Coordinates of C-alpha atoms (C1' of nucleotides) in Angstrom, one line a residue:
Chain A
M317 CA 0.0 0.0 0.0
I318 CA 2.7 2.4 1.0
K319 CA 4.6 1.3 -2.1
K320 CA 1.6 2.0 -4.2
L321 CA 1.3 5.5 -2.8
S322 CA 4.9 6.3 -3.3
I323 CA 4.6 5.2 -6.9
M324 CA 1.6 7.4 -7.3
D325 CA 3.4 10.4 -5.9
Y326 CA 6.3 9.8 -8.2
N327 CA 4.1 9.5 -11.2
R328 CA 2.2 12.5 -10.2
E329 CA 5.3 14.5 -9.9
R330 CA 6.5 13.4 -13.3
C331 CA 3.2 14.2 -14.7
G332 CA 3.4 17.7 -13.3
Q333 CA 6.8 18.1 -14.8
Y334 CA 5.4 17.0 -18.1
I335 CA 2.7 19.4 -17.9
E336 CA 5.1 22.2 -17.2
A337 CA 7.2 21.2 -20.1
L338 CA 4.1 21.1 -22.3
E339 CA 3.0 24.5 -21.2
E340 CA 6.3 26.0 -21.9
E341 CA 6.2 24.5 -25.4
R342 CA 2.8 25.8 -25.8
R343 CA 3.9 29.3 -25.0
K344 CA 6.5 28.9 -27.7
I345 CA 4.1 27.6 -30.2
L346 CA 1.7 30.4 -29.3
V347 CA 3.8 32.8 -31.4
F348 CA 3.1 30.7 -34.4
Q349 CA -0.5 29.9 -33.7
R350 CA -1.5 31.0 -37.1
E351 CA 0.8 28.6 -38.8
L352 CA 0.4 25.8 -36.3
P353 CA -3.1 26.0 -35.0
L354 CA -3.5 22.3 -34.8
C355 CA -0.1 21.9 -33.1
L356 CA -1.2 24.3 -30.5
D357 CA -4.4 22.5 -30.1
L358 CA -2.6 19.3 -29.7
V359 CA -0.4 20.5 -27.0
T360 CA -3.2 22.2 -25.2
Q361 CA -5.3 19.1 -25.2
S362 CA -2.4 17.2 -23.9
I363 CA -2.0 19.5 -21.0
E364 CA -5.7 19.4 -20.3
R365 CA -5.7 15.7 -20.5
C366 CA -2.8 15.3 -18.1
K367 CA -4.3 17.7 -15.7
R368 CA -7.5 15.9 -15.8
E369 CA -5.8 12.6 -15.2
I370 CA -3.7 13.9 -12.5
T371 CA -6.7 14.8 -10.6
E372 CA -8.9 11.9 -11.5
T373 CA -6.3 9.2 -10.9
G374 CA -5.8 10.6 -7.5
T375 CA -8.9 8.8 -6.5
D376 CA -9.1 6.2 -9.3
N377 CA -6.7 3.6 -10.4
V378 CA -3.0 4.2 -9.9
Y379 CA -1.9 2.9 -13.2
G380 CA -3.7 5.3 -15.3
Q381 CA -1.2 7.9 -14.6
S382 CA 1.5 6.1 -16.4
E383 CA 0.0 7.6 -19.5
C384 CA 1.2 10.9 -18.6
S385 CA 4.5 9.9 -17.1
E386 CA 5.7 8.3 -20.2
Q387 CA 6.7 11.3 -22.2
T388 CA 8.7 9.8 -25.0
T389 CA 6.6 6.8 -25.8
G390 CA 3.7 9.0 -26.4
Q391 CA 1.1 7.0 -24.6
C392 CA -1.4 9.8 -24.7
T393 CA -2.5 8.4 -27.9
P394 CA -6.1 9.6 -27.6
V395 CA -4.8 13.1 -28.2
L396 CA -3.4 11.9 -31.5
E397 CA -6.7 10.4 -32.4
Q398 CA -8.4 13.6 -31.6
F399 CA -5.9 15.5 -33.7
L400 CA -6.6 13.2 -36.6
T401 CA -10.3 13.6 -36.4
I402 CA -10.0 17.3 -36.2
K403 CA -7.8 17.4 -39.2
D404 CA -10.1 15.2 -41.2
S405 CA -13.2 17.2 -40.4
S406 CA -11.5 20.4 -41.1
T407 CA -10.2 19.4 -44.5
S408 CA -13.5 18.0 -45.6
N409 CA -15.1 21.2 -44.5
E410 CA -12.7 23.2 -46.5
E411 CA -13.4 21.3 -49.6
E412 CA -17.1 21.8 -49.2
V413 CA -16.7 25.4 -48.6
E414 CA -14.5 25.7 -51.6
E415 CA -17.1 24.1 -53.8
E416 CA -19.6 26.5 -52.4
L417 CA -17.4 29.4 -53.2
E418 CA -16.6 28.1 -56.5
D419 CA -20.2 28.3 -57.4
E420 CA -20.3 31.8 -56.2
Q421 CA -17.5 32.8 -58.4
G422 CA -19.2 33.0 -61.7
N423 CA -16.1 33.4 -63.7
H424 CA -14.0 30.5 -62.9
D425 CA -10.8 30.1 -64.7
P426 CA -9.6 26.5 -64.8
E427 CA -6.1 27.6 -65.3
N428 CA -6.1 29.0 -61.8
D429 CA -7.9 26.1 -60.5
S430 CA -5.3 24.5 -58.3
E431 CA -4.0 27.9 -57.3
D432 CA -7.5 29.0 -56.4
K433 CA -8.0 26.0 -54.3
N434 CA -4.8 26.5 -52.5
M435 CA -5.6 30.1 -52.0
K436 CA -9.0 29.5 -50.8
S437 CA -8.2 26.7 -48.5
D438 CA -5.4 28.9 -47.2
W439 CA -7.5 31.8 -46.4
L440 CA -10.4 29.8 -45.3
K441 CA -8.1 28.3 -42.6
S442 CA -7.4 31.8 -41.6
V443 CA -10.9 32.8 -41.6
Q444 CA -11.8 29.9 -39.5
L445 CA -9.3 30.7 -37.0
W446 CA -9.6 34.4 -36.9
N447 CA -13.0 35.4 -38.0
Q448 CA -15.2 33.4 -35.8
P449 CA -18.8 34.2 -36.0
D450 CA -20.1 35.2 -32.7
P451 CA -23.7 33.8 -32.7
L452 CA -22.3 30.3 -32.9
L453 CA -19.6 31.0 -30.5
P454 CA -20.4 33.1 -27.6
K455 CA -16.9 32.8 -26.2
E456 CA -15.6 34.2 -29.4
V457 CA -14.1 37.1 -27.7
T458 CA -11.6 34.9 -26.1
I459 CA -10.6 33.3 -29.4
L460 CA -6.9 33.3 -29.9
E461 CA -4.8 35.9 -28.4
N462 CA -4.1 37.4 -31.7
P463 CA -2.4 40.8 -31.2
Y464 CA -3.7 41.9 -34.5
R465 CA -7.3 41.0 -33.9
T466 CA -8.6 43.8 -31.9
S467 CA -11.6 44.1 -29.7
R468 CA -13.0 46.5 -32.1
Q469 CA -13.0 43.9 -34.8
I470 CA -14.6 41.4 -32.6
S471 CA -17.4 43.7 -31.6
R472 CA -18.1 44.4 -35.2
G473 CA -19.5 41.0 -35.5
Q474 CA -17.5 39.4 -38.2
S475 CA -20.1 36.8 -38.8
K476 CA -21.6 39.2 -41.3
Y477 CA -18.7 38.6 -43.6
L478 CA -18.9 34.8 -43.6
H479 CA -21.0 32.7 -45.8
F480 CA -23.8 31.2 -43.8
E481 CA -23.2 27.7 -44.8
F482 CA -19.6 28.1 -44.0
Q483 CA -20.5 29.0 -40.5
E484 CA -22.4 25.8 -40.2
Q485 CA -19.7 23.7 -41.6
S486 CA -17.0 25.2 -39.4
Q487 CA -19.0 24.7 -36.3
Q488 CA -17.2 21.5 -35.4
M489 CA -13.9 23.3 -35.8
M490 CA -15.1 25.9 -33.4
E491 CA -16.0 23.5 -30.8
T492 CA -12.5 22.5 -30.6
E493 CA -11.5 26.1 -30.6
V494 CA -13.6 26.8 -27.6
K495 CA -12.0 24.0 -25.8
R496 CA -8.6 25.3 -26.6
D497 CA -9.6 28.8 -25.5
E498 CA -10.8 27.6 -22.2
S499 CA -7.5 26.0 -21.6
M500 CA -5.7 29.0 -22.9
R501 CA -7.4 31.3 -20.6
E502 CA -6.0 29.5 -17.6
D503 CA -2.6 30.0 -19.0
P504 CA -1.3 33.1 -17.2
M505 CA 1.3 33.9 -19.8
A506 CA -1.0 33.9 -22.8
N507 CA -2.5 37.2 -22.2
S508 CA 0.1 39.2 -20.4
G509 CA 3.6 40.1 -21.1
E510 CA 5.4 39.9 -24.3
R511 CA 2.7 40.2 -26.9
R512 CA 0.8 43.1 -25.7
R513 CA 2.5 45.8 -27.6
R514 CA 0.0 46.6 -30.3
E515 CA -2.3 48.8 -28.5
T516 CA -3.1 51.0 -31.5
E517 CA -5.6 48.7 -32.9
R518 CA -6.2 48.6 -36.6
K519 CA -9.1 47.4 -38.5
Q520 CA -8.7 44.2 -40.2
R521 CA -8.0 44.8 -43.8
R522 CA -10.8 44.5 -46.2
C523 CA -10.1 42.5 -49.2
W524 CA -11.7 43.8 -52.3
S525 CA -12.6 40.5 -53.9
S526 CA -13.4 40.5 -57.5
Q527 CA -17.0 40.3 -56.7
L528 CA -16.9 43.2 -54.4
H529 CA -14.9 45.2 -56.8
R530 CA -17.4 44.3 -59.5
R531 CA -20.1 45.6 -57.2
F532 CA -18.1 48.7 -56.7
L533 CA -17.7 49.2 -60.5
N534 CA -21.4 48.6 -60.9
A535 CA -22.1 51.3 -58.4
L536 CA -19.7 53.6 -60.2
Q537 CA -21.5 53.1 -63.4
H538 CA -24.9 53.8 -62.0
L539 CA -23.7 56.8 -60.2
G540 CA -22.0 58.4 -63.1
G541 CA -18.4 57.3 -63.0
P542 CA -15.5 57.4 -60.5
H543 CA -15.3 61.2 -60.5
V544 CA -18.9 61.8 -60.0
A545 CA -19.8 59.2 -57.5
T546 CA -19.1 59.9 -53.9
P547 CA -18.1 57.3 -51.4
K548 CA -21.3 57.5 -49.6
Q549 CA -23.4 57.1 -52.6
I550 CA -21.3 54.2 -53.7
R551 CA -21.5 52.6 -50.4
E552 CA -25.3 53.0 -50.3
F553 CA -25.6 51.6 -53.8
M554 CA -23.4 48.6 -53.1
K555 CA -25.5 47.7 -50.2
V556 CA -22.8 45.6 -48.7
D557 CA -23.0 44.8 -45.1
G558 CA -20.3 46.3 -43.0
L559 CA -18.8 48.3 -45.7
T560 CA -17.8 51.6 -44.5
N561 CA -17.5 55.0 -46.2
D562 CA -13.9 55.0 -45.4
E563 CA -13.3 51.7 -47.1
V564 CA -15.2 52.8 -50.2
K565 CA -13.4 56.1 -50.1
S566 CA -10.1 54.5 -49.9
H567 CA -10.9 52.1 -52.6
L568 CA -12.2 54.9 -54.8
Q569 CA -9.1 56.9 -54.1
K570 CA -6.9 54.1 -55.2
Y571 CA -9.1 53.4 -58.2
R572 CA -8.9 57.0 -59.4
L573 CA -5.3 57.1 -58.7
N574 CA -4.5 54.1 -60.7
R575 CA -6.6 54.9 -63.6
R576 CA -5.1 58.3 -63.8
R577 CA -1.7 57.0 -64.2
P578 CA -1.7 53.4 -65.3
S579 CA 1.2 51.1 -64.6
Q580 CA 3.8 52.6 -66.8
T581 CA 6.4 51.6 -64.4
V582 CA 6.1 48.1 -65.7
P583 CA 6.8 48.6 -69.4
N584 CA 6.6 45.2 -70.9
N585 CA 7.6 42.0 -69.2
G586 CA 9.5 39.7 -71.5
N587 CA 6.5 37.5 -71.5
S588 CA 4.4 40.1 -73.2
Q589 CA 0.9 39.1 -72.6
K590 CA -1.7 40.8 -74.5
Q591 CA -4.4 42.1 -72.3
H592 CA -7.9 42.3 -73.7
F593 CA -9.8 45.2 -72.5
V594 CA -13.5 45.8 -72.9
V595 CA -15.1 49.2 -72.8
V596 CA -18.0 48.8 -70.6
G597 CA -20.0 51.9 -70.3
G598 CA -17.0 54.0 -70.4
L599 CA -15.1 51.8 -68.0
W600 CA -12.1 49.9 -69.1
V601 CA -12.2 46.5 -67.7
P602 CA -10.4 43.3 -68.5
Q603 CA -12.5 41.3 -70.8
S604 CA -12.3 38.3 -68.7
D605 CA -13.9 40.1 -65.8
Y606 CA -17.0 40.5 -67.7
S607 CA -17.2 37.7 -70.1
T608 CA -19.7 35.2 -69.0
G609 CA -17.9 32.2 -70.3
K610 CA -16.1 29.9 -67.9
T611 CA -12.9 30.1 -69.7
T612 CA -11.4 33.4 -70.2
R613 CA -8.4 32.3 -72.1
G614 CA -8.0 32.8 -75.8
A615 CA -10.1 35.0 -77.9
S616 CA -13.4 34.4 -76.3
T617 CA -15.6 37.2 -77.3
S618 CA -18.9 37.0 -75.7
G619 CA -21.8 39.0 -76.6
T620 CA -21.4 41.7 -74.0
T621 CA -18.5 43.2 -75.8
T622 CA -18.9 46.7 -77.1
T623 CA -15.4 47.3 -78.3
T624 CA -12.3 45.4 -77.9
T625 CA -8.7 46.4 -78.0
T626 CA -5.4 45.2 -76.9
T627 CA -2.7 46.7 -74.9
T628 CA 0.8 45.7 -73.9
T629 CA 0.5 47.1 -70.5
T630 CA 1.2 44.6 -67.9
T631 CA -1.3 45.0 -65.1
T632 CA -0.5 44.3 -61.6
G633 CA -3.7 44.6 -59.8
I634 CA -7.4 45.4 -59.9
Y635 CA -6.8 49.0 -60.5
G636 CA -4.2 48.6 -63.1
A637 CA -6.5 46.2 -64.9
M638 CA -9.1 48.8 -65.1
A639 CA -6.8 51.5 -66.5
P640 CA -7.5 52.5 -70.0
P641 CA -4.7 52.1 -72.5
P642 CA -4.9 55.5 -74.0
A643 CA -5.1 58.7 -72.0
P644 CA -8.4 58.8 -70.3
Q645 CA -10.4 62.0 -70.2
W646 CA -11.6 62.9 -66.8
P647 CA -14.0 64.1 -65.9
S648 CA -16.1 63.1 -68.7
H649 CA -19.8 62.2 -69.0
F650 CA -20.1 58.9 -70.4
N651 CA -23.3 57.3 -71.0
F652 CA -23.1 54.5 -68.6
T653 CA -25.1 51.6 -69.5
P654 CA -25.8 49.5 -66.4
S655 CA -27.2 46.6 -68.3
I656 CA -23.9 45.6 -69.6
I657 CA -22.4 44.8 -66.3
V658 CA -22.7 41.3 -65.2
D659 CA -23.4 41.5 -61.6
E660 CA -23.1 38.1 -60.3
G661 CA -23.9 38.9 -56.8
S662 CA -27.0 40.6 -57.9
G663 CA -28.7 42.5 -55.2
S664 CA -29.8 40.1 -52.5
H665 CA -27.0 38.5 -50.7
S666 CA -24.5 41.1 -50.0
E667 CA -22.7 39.2 -47.2
E668 CA -21.3 36.7 -49.6
V669 CA -19.2 39.3 -51.3
V670 CA -17.3 40.5 -48.3
V671 CA -14.4 38.8 -46.9
R672 CA -11.8 39.9 -44.5
C673 CA -8.2 39.4 -45.1
S674 CA -6.4 37.6 -42.4
S675 CA -3.0 37.2 -43.9
P676 CA -0.8 38.8 -46.5
A677 CA -0.8 35.6 -48.3
M678 CA -4.5 36.1 -48.9
S679 CA -4.1 39.5 -50.3
S680 CA -1.5 38.3 -52.7
S681 CA -3.4 35.4 -53.8
T682 CA -6.5 37.4 -54.1
R683 CA -4.6 39.8 -56.2
N684 CA -3.9 37.0 -58.6
Y685 CA -7.5 36.6 -59.0
Y686 CA -7.8 40.0 -60.5
V687 CA -5.0 39.6 -63.0
T688 CA -6.2 38.4 -66.3
K689 CA -4.3 35.6 -67.9
N690 CA -4.6 35.3 -71.7
Chain B
dG531 C1' -19.2 64.7 -46.0
dC532 C1' -15.8 64.8 -49.6
dG533 C1' -11.0 64.8 -51.8
dT534 C1' -6.3 64.3 -51.3
dG535 C1' -1.8 63.1 -49.6
dA536 C1' 1.1 61.0 -46.3
dA537 C1' 2.2 57.8 -42.8
dT538 C1' 1.6 53.3 -41.5
dA539 C1' 0.2 48.5 -41.4
dT540 C1' -0.4 44.1 -43.6
Chain C
dA179 C1' 5.7 45.8 -53.8
dA180 C1' 0.9 46.2 -53.6
dT181 C1' -2.8 47.4 -51.1
dA182 C1' -5.7 48.8 -47.1
dT183 C1' -6.4 51.9 -43.2
dT184 C1' -5.9 56.0 -40.7
dC185 C1' -5.1 60.7 -40.1
dA186 C1' -4.7 65.5 -41.1
dC187 C1' -6.0 69.2 -43.7
dG188 C1' -8.6 72.1 -46.9

DNA sequence: GCGTGAATAT
DNA sequence: AATATTCACG
């Protein structure tokens, strides 16, 4: 009996050390929580588990503790199983959501297919981790001590920006998130100390997806062009949830700026791609942006074309793509014809268009989306 | 509110 | 490097 007790104490002590080690590692991983969310989860769960067992086994059987005391042989296998299930569910979720989004994106370029998928899964991961919808997750406020995710963002209710079905699908993920958060909260180092520097909170960047930008252009058309339309008008016309005047203003500013002086800085990359532009109601847009066909490559001239021309200007972004090849005349009063614009997100579901960037990777991949490949 | 430029962040 | 946000000023 005494022997048993001493073994128990020994095991408990080792378990405690193990927990300490785990917690230290967790603190280290915490820095990379964006890159290693599952890893963090794993460690957190291990800690939890050991803690639970160290308390339970105090009254229960003595031998159960050996699970924790054996650091190297990894006898806490259930954790691994949990990890696997999490991973599985998450990947399947991603795929489903991707499909969903694929449908939303009317113009789907098969050439970018794999890239798109990567991109989407990439940013979806981020969205899952960073833009947790609050109705499903009351504890959302405690989600991830991300220094860049400010209380302001949280209070804005980012669920607006997420597709509804996506919310549903990611619910499983969130449950594990909640678990993790609870355990994180009891970690004293998580909140305090080192990573508290960014007090000047910034709004999370808004990514102007092609859809959103299309909406923006559509609004511009209806309102009489980029030099006539005002941010407020545009915002009201776009009817996009959560879109602020400032954001529209900023976007408009950039848009004007970039169409005033198109990307001359990039003369002609050796791989001189010919960019097809379409004049749509006085706006120069890449043909692919408004061709209804699935494939935008080659000389696909769909019925919507008014005039086509080519330019050797290499475009680098959404604004550049919109820039007219010859010198534009501003302000001018074009007769904007709204009917030409293919507004895929027509009217009703504004939420689907909006997405928040969570990582630079997203912005860059999104950018690729704008660029037309011929 | 709007337009713009600059600083700053991502 | 590109793009978004924020601020200041008129």
